[in-house]
Amino acid sequence: MLTNFFRINLPYGIAKNDKDEWMAFNREYMPLGFNDLIFKEHVGKSYGDKPIYTKYIGFTERLLLELSFDGERGVRRDSNGKIETVFLYNDGTNPSSGYDSKNDEDKMWSEYFQRLKKVSKLKVKN
């Protein structure tokens, strides 16, 4: 079970389902806000009966790579080479991990929020 606000309620990444819809997931690969592992399924491949996936306009390959914490290293591709999962941070860039210097911590938070800022501007496709 997750034990802090950041890991439960802020996105660790985003994942696409088979309908080209996206969901944000937390550090346990569960929809944001989910905290009990009894509900854990396979991110991007399940949760189909829950209204957590949305089709957005503008998820291009370029944008998805920009959202990644480290370009190509921060994405997972399907068997056709399409990006299906994007990770917004890893253990080394987790802004809530605590850092030796305030500057390092501020830098990690700034970079994380810049990625969230980009994705927050996407509109829903009708």
mmCIF file of N, CA and C in Angstrom:
data_model
loop_
_atom_site.group_PDB
_atom_site.id
_atom_site.type_symbol
_atom_site.label_atom_id
_atom_site.label_comp_id
_atom_site.label_asym_id
_atom_site.label_seq_id
_atom_site.Cartn_x
_atom_site.Cartn_y
_atom_site.Cartn_z
ATOM 1 N N MET A 1 0.846 -1.178 0.000
ATOM 2 C CA MET A 1 0.000 0.000 0.000
ATOM 3 C C MET A 1 0.892 1.242 0.000
ATOM 4 N N LEU A 2 0.483 2.230 -0.770
ATOM 5 C CA LEU A 2 1.210 3.495 -0.805
ATOM 6 C C LEU A 2 0.975 4.255 0.486
ATOM 7 N N THR A 3 1.963 5.063 0.860
ATOM 8 C CA THR A 3 1.888 5.690 2.175
ATOM 9 C C THR A 3 2.037 7.198 2.176
ATOM 10 N N ASN A 4 2.115 7.838 0.993
ATOM 11 C CA ASN A 4 2.165 9.302 1.047
ATOM 12 C C ASN A 4 1.368 9.920 -0.095
ATOM 13 N N PHE A 5 1.003 11.158 0.075
ATOM 14 C CA PHE A 5 0.133 11.877 -0.852
ATOM 15 C C PHE A 5 0.710 11.880 -2.261
ATOM 16 N N PHE A 6 1.992 12.173 -2.393
ATOM 17 C CA PHE A 6 2.612 12.262 -3.716
ATOM 18 C C PHE A 6 2.443 10.957 -4.491
ATOM 19 N N ARG A 7 2.790 9.845 -3.879
ATOM 20 C CA ARG A 7 2.759 8.559 -4.578
ATOM 21 C C ARG A 7 1.335 8.061 -4.860
ATOM 22 N N ILE A 8 0.361 8.525 -4.099
ATOM 23 C CA ILE A 8 -1.027 8.110 -4.312
ATOM 24 C C ILE A 8 -1.730 8.999 -5.337
ATOM 25 N N ASN A 9 -1.542 10.309 -5.223
ATOM 26 C CA ASN A 9 -2.399 11.253 -5.949
ATOM 27 C C ASN A 9 -1.759 12.027 -7.094
ATOM 28 N N LEU A 10 -0.456 11.951 -7.247
ATOM 29 C CA LEU A 10 0.183 12.643 -8.363
ATOM 30 C C LEU A 10 0.687 11.611 -9.366
ATOM 31 N N PRO A 11 0.651 11.947 -10.655
ATOM 32 C CA PRO A 11 0.976 10.937 -11.668
ATOM 33 C C PRO A 11 2.441 10.520 -11.698
ATOM 34 N N TYR A 12 2.625 9.206 -11.737
ATOM 35 C CA TYR A 12 3.919 8.594 -12.015
ATOM 36 C C TYR A 12 4.074 8.460 -13.524
ATOM 37 N N GLY A 13 2.947 8.289 -14.194
ATOM 38 C CA GLY A 13 2.972 8.160 -15.639
ATOM 39 C C GLY A 13 1.590 8.162 -16.230
ATOM 40 N N ILE A 14 1.565 7.948 -17.539
ATOM 41 C CA ILE A 14 0.306 7.834 -18.264
ATOM 42 C C ILE A 14 0.388 6.583 -19.133
ATOM 43 N N ALA A 15 -0.760 5.946 -19.348
ATOM 44 C CA ALA A 15 -0.799 4.721 -20.140
ATOM 45 C C ALA A 15 -1.992 4.736 -21.073
ATOM 46 N N LYS A 16 -1.808 4.109 -22.230
ATOM 47 C CA LYS A 16 -2.838 4.059 -23.268
ATOM 48 C C LYS A 16 -3.470 2.676 -23.292
ATOM 49 N N ASN A 17 -4.780 2.644 -23.510
ATOM 50 C CA ASN A 17 -5.456 1.360 -23.676
ATOM 51 C C ASN A 17 -5.597 1.044 -25.172
ATOM 52 N N ASP A 18 -6.307 -0.022 -25.501
ATOM 53 C CA ASP A 18 -6.467 -0.446 -26.896
ATOM 54 C C ASP A 18 -7.361 0.473 -27.712
ATOM 55 N N LYS A 19 -8.074 1.386 -27.069
ATOM 56 C CA LYS A 19 -8.958 2.331 -27.765
ATOM 57 C C LYS A 19 -8.281 3.676 -27.978
ATOM 58 N N ASP A 20 -6.977 3.746 -27.731
ATOM 59 C CA ASP A 20 -6.200 4.980 -27.877
ATOM 60 C C ASP A 20 -6.652 6.049 -26.878
ATOM 61 N N GLU A 21 -7.119 5.605 -25.724
ATOM 62 C CA GLU A 21 -7.493 6.489 -24.623
ATOM 63 C C GLU A 21 -6.398 6.398 -23.567
ATOM 64 N N TRP A 22 -6.261 7.456 -22.781
ATOM 65 C CA TRP A 22 -5.166 7.536 -21.812
ATOM 66 C C TRP A 22 -5.680 7.671 -20.385
ATOM 67 N N MET A 23 -4.879 7.204 -19.448
ATOM 68 C CA MET A 23 -5.153 7.377 -18.026
ATOM 69 C C MET A 23 -3.850 7.731 -17.326
ATOM 70 N N ALA A 24 -3.962 8.491 -16.254
ATOM 71 C CA ALA A 24 -2.799 8.775 -15.405
ATOM 72 C C ALA A 24 -2.782 7.732 -14.297
ATOM 73 N N PHE A 25 -1.579 7.265 -13.949
ATOM 74 C CA PHE A 25 -1.459 6.262 -12.899
ATOM 75 C C PHE A 25 -0.436 6.689 -11.858
ATOM 76 N N ASN A 26 -0.618 6.153 -10.652
ATOM 77 C CA ASN A 26 0.275 6.503 -9.543
ATOM 78 C C ASN A 26 1.470 5.554 -9.468
ATOM 79 N N ARG A 27 2.241 5.651 -8.407
ATOM 80 C CA ARG A 27 3.490 4.907 -8.279
ATOM 81 C C ARG A 27 3.277 3.401 -8.214
ATOM 82 N N GLU A 28 2.089 2.955 -7.885
ATOM 83 C CA GLU A 28 1.771 1.518 -7.877
ATOM 84 C C GLU A 28 1.112 1.073 -9.174
ATOM 85 N N TYR A 29 1.177 1.922 -10.211
ATOM 86 C CA TYR A 29 0.582 1.611 -11.518
ATOM 87 C C TYR A 29 -0.927 1.448 -11.423
ATOM 88 N N MET A 30 -1.532 2.215 -10.529
ATOM 89 C CA MET A 30 -2.969 2.189 -10.349
ATOM 90 C C MET A 30 -3.513 3.577 -10.668
ATOM 91 N N PRO A 31 -4.794 3.696 -11.011
ATOM 92 C CA PRO A 31 -5.364 5.014 -11.273
ATOM 93 C C PRO A 31 -5.119 5.957 -10.100
ATOM 94 N N LEU A 32 -4.939 7.222 -10.387
ATOM 95 C CA LEU A 32 -4.683 8.206 -9.335
ATOM 96 C C LEU A 32 -5.733 8.100 -8.247
ATOM 97 N N GLY A 33 -5.290 8.166 -7.017
ATOM 98 C CA GLY A 33 -6.177 8.105 -5.873
ATOM 99 C C GLY A 33 -6.393 6.701 -5.334
ATOM 100 N N PHE A 34 -6.109 5.666 -6.151
ATOM 101 C CA PHE A 34 -6.246 4.297 -5.666
ATOM 102 C C PHE A 34 -5.102 4.018 -4.700
ATOM 103 N N ASN A 35 -5.407 3.449 -3.558
ATOM 104 C CA ASN A 35 -4.413 3.234 -2.521
ATOM 105 C C ASN A 35 -4.376 1.795 -2.024
ATOM 106 N N ASP A 36 -5.345 0.998 -2.346
ATOM 107 C CA ASP A 36 -5.428 -0.369 -1.858
ATOM 108 C C ASP A 36 -5.043 -1.328 -2.983
ATOM 109 N N LEU A 37 -4.022 -2.134 -2.772
ATOM 110 C CA LEU A 37 -3.511 -3.016 -3.816
ATOM 111 C C LEU A 37 -4.503 -4.087 -4.254
ATOM 112 N N ILE A 38 -5.578 -4.261 -3.517
ATOM 113 C CA ILE A 38 -6.595 -5.230 -3.933
ATOM 114 C C ILE A 38 -7.180 -4.843 -5.299
ATOM 115 N N PHE A 39 -7.102 -3.558 -5.657
ATOM 116 C CA PHE A 39 -7.639 -3.080 -6.930
ATOM 117 C C PHE A 39 -6.595 -3.048 -8.043
ATOM 118 N N LYS A 40 -5.375 -3.484 -7.759
ATOM 119 C CA LYS A 40 -4.291 -3.374 -8.737
ATOM 120 C C LYS A 40 -4.522 -4.317 -9.913
ATOM 121 N N GLU A 41 -4.443 -3.745 -11.103
ATOM 122 C CA GLU A 41 -4.574 -4.494 -12.341
ATOM 123 C C GLU A 41 -3.396 -4.125 -13.218
ATOM 124 N N HIS A 42 -3.446 -4.426 -14.490
ATOM 125 C CA HIS A 42 -2.342 -4.128 -15.409
ATOM 126 C C HIS A 42 -2.612 -2.793 -16.091
ATOM 127 N N VAL A 43 -1.809 -1.787 -15.761
ATOM 128 C CA VAL A 43 -2.019 -0.440 -16.281
ATOM 129 C C VAL A 43 -2.006 -0.447 -17.805
ATOM 130 N N GLY A 44 -2.986 0.245 -18.394
ATOM 131 C CA GLY A 44 -3.100 0.332 -19.838
ATOM 132 C C GLY A 44 -3.847 -0.828 -20.463
ATOM 133 N N LYS A 45 -3.958 -1.942 -19.766
ATOM 134 C CA LYS A 45 -4.604 -3.131 -20.325
ATOM 135 C C LYS A 45 -5.874 -3.500 -19.571
ATOM 136 N N SER A 46 -6.158 -2.818 -18.489
ATOM 137 C CA SER A 46 -7.328 -3.167 -17.690
ATOM 138 C C SER A 46 -7.993 -1.897 -17.172
ATOM 139 N N TYR A 47 -8.789 -2.012 -16.168
ATOM 140 C CA TYR A 47 -9.622 -0.937 -15.632
ATOM 141 C C TYR A 47 -10.672 -0.502 -16.661
ATOM 142 N N GLY A 48 -10.933 -1.353 -17.649
ATOM 143 C CA GLY A 48 -11.852 -1.005 -18.735
ATOM 144 C C GLY A 48 -13.263 -0.717 -18.284
ATOM 145 N N ASP A 49 -13.661 -1.249 -17.144
ATOM 146 C CA ASP A 49 -15.019 -1.031 -16.669
ATOM 147 C C ASP A 49 -15.135 0.229 -15.812
ATOM 148 N N LYS A 50 -14.028 0.930 -15.643
ATOM 149 C CA LYS A 50 -14.034 2.142 -14.818
ATOM 150 C C LYS A 50 -13.801 3.367 -15.711
ATOM 151 N N PRO A 51 -14.483 4.463 -15.450
ATOM 152 C CA PRO A 51 -14.373 5.643 -16.320
ATOM 153 C C PRO A 51 -13.113 6.466 -16.040
ATOM 154 N N ILE A 52 -11.950 5.855 -16.260
ATOM 155 C CA ILE A 52 -10.705 6.559 -15.962
ATOM 156 C C ILE A 52 -9.890 6.858 -17.208
ATOM 157 N N TYR A 53 -10.268 6.305 -18.358
ATOM 158 C CA TYR A 53 -9.568 6.559 -19.606
ATOM 159 C C TYR A 53 -10.269 7.679 -20.368
ATOM 160 N N THR A 54 -9.491 8.488 -21.048
ATOM 161 C CA THR A 54 -10.039 9.603 -21.815
ATOM 162 C C THR A 54 -9.277 9.724 -23.123
ATOM 163 N N LYS A 55 -9.992 10.060 -24.185
ATOM 164 C CA LYS A 55 -9.356 10.291 -25.483
ATOM 165 C C LYS A 55 -9.041 11.781 -25.581
ATOM 166 N N TYR A 56 -7.780 12.109 -25.820
ATOM 167 C CA TYR A 56 -7.328 13.494 -25.899
ATOM 168 C C TYR A 56 -6.864 13.841 -27.305
ATOM 169 N N ILE A 57 -6.932 15.104 -27.631
ATOM 170 C CA ILE A 57 -6.398 15.627 -28.883
ATOM 171 C C ILE A 57 -4.962 16.068 -28.625
ATOM 172 N N GLY A 58 -4.035 15.653 -29.458
ATOM 173 C CA GLY A 58 -2.686 16.190 -29.387
ATOM 174 C C GLY A 58 -1.620 15.303 -28.783
ATOM 175 N N PHE A 59 -1.935 14.052 -28.494
ATOM 176 C CA PHE A 59 -0.898 13.157 -27.977
ATOM 177 C C PHE A 59 -0.063 12.662 -29.156
ATOM 178 N N THR A 60 0.901 13.465 -29.549
ATOM 179 C CA THR A 60 1.807 13.085 -30.629
ATOM 180 C C THR A 60 3.010 12.357 -30.040
ATOM 181 N N GLU A 61 3.747 11.672 -30.887
ATOM 182 C CA GLU A 61 4.966 10.996 -30.430
ATOM 183 C C GLU A 61 5.931 12.012 -29.826
ATOM 184 N N ARG A 62 6.040 13.156 -30.454
ATOM 185 C CA ARG A 62 6.953 14.192 -29.951
ATOM 186 C C ARG A 62 6.559 14.636 -28.539
ATOM 187 N N LEU A 63 5.265 14.912 -28.337
ATOM 188 C CA LEU A 63 4.809 15.344 -27.019
ATOM 189 C C LEU A 63 5.039 14.237 -25.982
ATOM 190 N N LEU A 64 4.722 13.013 -26.338
ATOM 191 C CA LEU A 64 4.901 11.906 -25.395
ATOM 192 C C LEU A 64 6.361 11.785 -24.962
ATOM 193 N N LEU A 65 7.288 11.960 -25.894
ATOM 194 C CA LEU A 65 8.708 11.910 -25.542
ATOM 195 C C LEU A 65 9.111 13.100 -24.676
ATOM 196 N N GLU A 66 8.501 14.261 -24.916
ATOM 197 C CA GLU A 66 8.771 15.438 -24.074
ATOM 198 C C GLU A 66 8.254 15.234 -22.652
ATOM 199 N N LEU A 67 7.169 14.499 -22.507
ATOM 200 C CA LEU A 67 6.586 14.248 -21.190
ATOM 201 C C LEU A 67 7.419 13.264 -20.378
ATOM 202 N N SER A 68 8.153 12.419 -21.050
ATOM 203 C CA SER A 68 8.980 11.425 -20.392
ATOM 204 C C SER A 68 10.077 12.095 -19.572
ATOM 205 N N PHE A 69 10.444 11.466 -18.450
ATOM 206 C CA PHE A 69 11.505 12.017 -17.610
ATOM 207 C C PHE A 69 12.850 12.000 -18.328
ATOM 208 N N ASP A 70 12.992 11.141 -19.366
ATOM 209 C CA ASP A 70 14.277 11.048 -20.063
ATOM 210 C C ASP A 70 14.095 10.556 -21.497
ATOM 211 N N GLY A 71 13.238 11.230 -22.247
ATOM 212 C CA GLY A 71 13.067 10.871 -23.652
ATOM 213 C C GLY A 71 12.715 9.410 -23.840
ATOM 214 N N GLU A 72 13.394 8.780 -24.762
ATOM 215 C CA GLU A 72 13.115 7.386 -25.118
ATOM 216 C C GLU A 72 13.265 6.427 -23.939
ATOM 217 N N ARG A 73 14.170 6.719 -23.023
ATOM 218 C CA ARG A 73 14.364 5.838 -21.854
ATOM 219 C C ARG A 73 13.166 5.841 -20.915
ATOM 220 N N GLY A 74 12.317 6.851 -21.006
ATOM 221 C CA GLY A 74 11.181 6.965 -20.100
ATOM 222 C C GLY A 74 9.855 6.583 -20.721
ATOM 223 N N VAL A 75 9.896 5.798 -21.805
ATOM 224 C CA VAL A 75 8.650 5.342 -22.424
ATOM 225 C C VAL A 75 8.712 3.828 -22.614
ATOM 226 N N ARG A 76 7.546 3.248 -22.760
ATOM 227 C CA ARG A 76 7.421 1.835 -23.110
ATOM 228 C C ARG A 76 6.617 1.779 -24.404
ATOM 229 N N ARG A 77 7.075 0.979 -25.339
ATOM 230 C CA ARG A 77 6.404 0.853 -26.636
ATOM 231 C C ARG A 77 5.733 -0.514 -26.776
ATOM 232 N N ASP A 78 4.681 -0.555 -27.589
ATOM 233 C CA ASP A 78 4.010 -1.818 -27.857
ATOM 234 C C ASP A 78 4.746 -2.566 -28.973
ATOM 235 N N SER A 79 4.220 -3.700 -29.396
ATOM 236 C CA SER A 79 4.875 -4.526 -30.408
ATOM 237 C C SER A 79 4.924 -3.856 -31.780
ATOM 238 N N ASN A 80 4.105 -2.829 -31.984
ATOM 239 C CA ASN A 80 4.119 -2.073 -33.240
ATOM 240 C C ASN A 80 5.000 -0.832 -33.167
ATOM 241 N N GLY A 81 5.659 -0.635 -32.045
ATOM 242 C CA GLY A 81 6.544 0.513 -31.895
ATOM 243 C C GLY A 81 5.862 1.789 -31.443
ATOM 244 N N LYS A 82 4.576 1.715 -31.121
ATOM 245 C CA LYS A 82 3.830 2.890 -30.644
ATOM 246 C C LYS A 82 4.021 3.039 -29.132
ATOM 247 N N ILE A 83 4.148 4.268 -28.686
ATOM 248 C CA ILE A 83 4.278 4.519 -27.254
ATOM 249 C C ILE A 83 2.964 4.183 -26.565
ATOM 250 N N GLU A 84 3.051 3.336 -25.522
ATOM 251 C CA GLU A 84 1.847 2.964 -24.777
ATOM 252 C C GLU A 84 1.919 3.398 -23.318
ATOM 253 N N THR A 85 3.133 3.699 -22.824
ATOM 254 C CA THR A 85 3.300 4.151 -21.444
ATOM 255 C C THR A 85 4.397 5.202 -21.406
ATOM 256 N N VAL A 86 4.132 6.268 -20.641
ATOM 257 C CA VAL A 86 5.117 7.333 -20.447
ATOM 258 C C VAL A 86 5.317 7.500 -18.948
ATOM 259 N N PHE A 87 6.567 7.519 -18.520
ATOM 260 C CA PHE A 87 6.892 7.713 -17.113
ATOM 261 C C PHE A 87 7.353 9.148 -16.905
ATOM 262 N N LEU A 88 6.731 9.844 -15.960
ATOM 263 C CA LEU A 88 7.024 11.255 -15.701
ATOM 264 C C LEU A 88 8.226 11.456 -14.792
ATOM 265 N N TYR A 89 8.619 10.421 -14.065
ATOM 266 C CA TYR A 89 9.828 10.463 -13.239
ATOM 267 C C TYR A 89 10.278 9.033 -12.988
ATOM 268 N N ASN A 90 11.494 8.892 -12.471
ATOM 269 C CA ASN A 90 11.962 7.594 -11.998
ATOM 270 C C ASN A 90 12.510 7.794 -10.594
ATOM 271 N N ASP A 91 13.111 6.782 -10.024
ATOM 272 C CA ASP A 91 13.608 6.908 -8.651
ATOM 273 C C ASP A 91 14.638 8.025 -8.509
ATOM 274 N N GLY A 92 15.427 8.258 -9.553
ATOM 275 C CA GLY A 92 16.445 9.294 -9.497
ATOM 276 C C GLY A 92 15.934 10.702 -9.721
ATOM 277 N N THR A 93 14.724 10.821 -10.294
ATOM 278 C CA THR A 93 14.166 12.153 -10.568
ATOM 279 C C THR A 93 12.864 12.407 -9.821
ATOM 280 N N ASN A 94 12.544 11.560 -8.853
ATOM 281 C CA ASN A 94 11.332 11.712 -8.060
ATOM 282 C C ASN A 94 11.447 12.989 -7.214
ATOM 283 N N PRO A 95 10.597 13.982 -7.474
ATOM 284 C CA PRO A 95 10.734 15.245 -6.745
ATOM 285 C C PRO A 95 10.451 15.147 -5.258
ATOM 286 N N SER A 96 9.763 14.110 -4.809
ATOM 287 C CA SER A 96 9.438 14.005 -3.388
ATOM 288 C C SER A 96 10.447 13.164 -2.607
ATOM 289 N N SER A 97 11.522 12.746 -3.249
ATOM 290 C CA SER A 97 12.486 11.853 -2.591
ATOM 291 C C SER A 97 13.353 12.525 -1.545
ATOM 292 N N GLY A 98 13.510 13.819 -1.635
ATOM 293 C CA GLY A 98 14.417 14.499 -0.715
ATOM 294 C C GLY A 98 15.814 14.504 -1.320
ATOM 295 N N TYR A 99 16.439 15.626 -1.308
ATOM 296 C CA TYR A 99 17.735 15.784 -1.956
ATOM 297 C C TYR A 99 18.709 16.453 -1.005
ATOM 298 N N ASP A 100 19.988 16.306 -1.319
ATOM 299 C CA ASP A 100 21.034 16.897 -0.484
ATOM 300 C C ASP A 100 20.961 18.417 -0.469
ATOM 301 N N SER A 101 20.529 18.994 -1.586
ATOM 302 C CA SER A 101 20.469 20.459 -1.635
ATOM 303 C C SER A 101 19.083 20.921 -2.053
ATOM 304 N N LYS A 102 18.709 22.084 -1.585
ATOM 305 C CA LYS A 102 17.425 22.699 -1.935
ATOM 306 C C LYS A 102 17.362 22.940 -3.439
ATOM 307 N N ASN A 103 18.494 23.294 -4.050
ATOM 308 C CA ASN A 103 18.528 23.540 -5.493
ATOM 309 C C ASN A 103 18.175 22.284 -6.280
ATOM 310 N N ASP A 104 18.709 21.123 -5.862
ATOM 311 C CA ASP A 104 18.386 19.874 -6.548
ATOM 312 C C ASP A 104 16.905 19.542 -6.416
ATOM 313 N N GLU A 105 16.375 19.704 -5.223
ATOM 314 C CA GLU A 105 14.950 19.439 -4.993
ATOM 315 C C GLU A 105 14.087 20.372 -5.831
ATOM 316 N N ASP A 106 14.408 21.657 -5.823
ATOM 317 C CA ASP A 106 13.652 22.631 -6.618
ATOM 318 C C ASP A 106 13.715 22.301 -8.101
ATOM 319 N N LYS A 107 14.869 21.853 -8.565
ATOM 320 C CA LYS A 107 15.043 21.496 -9.979
ATOM 321 C C LYS A 107 14.135 20.319 -10.339
ATOM 322 N N MET A 108 14.103 19.284 -9.505
ATOM 323 C CA MET A 108 13.272 18.105 -9.785
ATOM 324 C C MET A 108 11.787 18.465 -9.800
ATOM 325 N N TRP A 109 11.346 19.290 -8.833
ATOM 326 C CA TRP A 109 9.948 19.722 -8.819
ATOM 327 C C TRP A 109 9.637 20.556 -10.057
ATOM 328 N N SER A 110 10.511 21.455 -10.433
ATOM 329 C CA SER A 110 10.294 22.309 -11.596
ATOM 330 C C SER A 110 10.173 21.478 -12.872
ATOM 331 N N GLU A 111 11.065 20.535 -13.056
ATOM 332 C CA GLU A 111 11.019 19.693 -14.260
ATOM 333 C C GLU A 111 9.752 18.837 -14.281
ATOM 334 N N TYR A 112 9.364 18.295 -13.144
ATOM 335 C CA TYR A 112 8.147 17.490 -13.059
ATOM 336 C C TYR A 112 6.922 18.335 -13.398
ATOM 337 N N PHE A 113 6.832 19.519 -12.799
ATOM 338 C CA PHE A 113 5.676 20.388 -13.062
ATOM 339 C C PHE A 113 5.658 20.900 -14.497
ATOM 340 N N GLN A 114 6.802 21.054 -15.133
ATOM 341 C CA GLN A 114 6.829 21.442 -16.547
ATOM 342 C C GLN A 114 6.203 20.346 -17.410
ATOM 343 N N ARG A 115 6.470 19.085 -17.077
ATOM 344 C CA ARG A 115 5.851 17.985 -17.816
ATOM 345 C C ARG A 115 4.340 17.969 -17.581
ATOM 346 N N LEU A 116 3.918 18.152 -16.330
ATOM 347 C CA LEU A 116 2.479 18.194 -16.036
ATOM 348 C C LEU A 116 1.801 19.368 -16.729
ATOM 349 N N LYS A 117 2.491 20.479 -16.802
ATOM 350 C CA LYS A 117 1.946 21.672 -17.455
ATOM 351 C C LYS A 117 1.643 21.390 -18.931
ATOM 352 N N LYS A 118 2.537 20.687 -19.602
ATOM 353 C CA LYS A 118 2.336 20.357 -21.019
ATOM 354 C C LYS A 118 1.108 19.482 -21.211
ATOM 355 N N VAL A 119 0.985 18.452 -20.407
ATOM 356 C CA VAL A 119 -0.130 17.522 -20.575
ATOM 357 C C VAL A 119 -1.450 18.137 -20.111
ATOM 358 N N SER A 120 -1.401 19.075 -19.183
ATOM 359 C CA SER A 120 -2.633 19.679 -18.654
ATOM 360 C C SER A 120 -3.365 20.523 -19.685
ATOM 361 N N LYS A 121 -2.694 20.885 -20.753
ATOM 362 C CA LYS A 121 -3.313 21.720 -21.784
ATOM 363 C C LYS A 121 -4.067 20.928 -22.837
ATOM 364 N N LEU A 122 -3.972 19.613 -22.808
ATOM 365 C CA LEU A 122 -4.654 18.790 -23.805
ATOM 366 C C LEU A 122 -6.169 18.850 -23.628
ATOM 367 N N LYS A 123 -6.859 18.861 -24.730
ATOM 368 C CA LYS A 123 -8.328 18.899 -24.727
ATOM 369 C C LYS A 123 -8.875 17.507 -24.989
ATOM 370 N N VAL A 124 -10.077 17.257 -24.499
ATOM 371 C CA VAL A 124 -10.750 15.991 -24.692
ATOM 372 C C VAL A 124 -11.308 15.920 -26.108
ATOM 373 N N LYS A 125 -11.142 14.753 -26.723
ATOM 374 C CA LYS A 125 -11.699 14.523 -28.057
ATOM 375 C C LYS A 125 -13.133 14.039 -27.900
ATOM 376 N N ASN A 126 -14.051 14.674 -28.591
ATOM 377 C CA ASN A 126 -15.482 14.282 -28.511
ATOM 378 C C ASN A 126 -15.802 13.150 -29.446
#
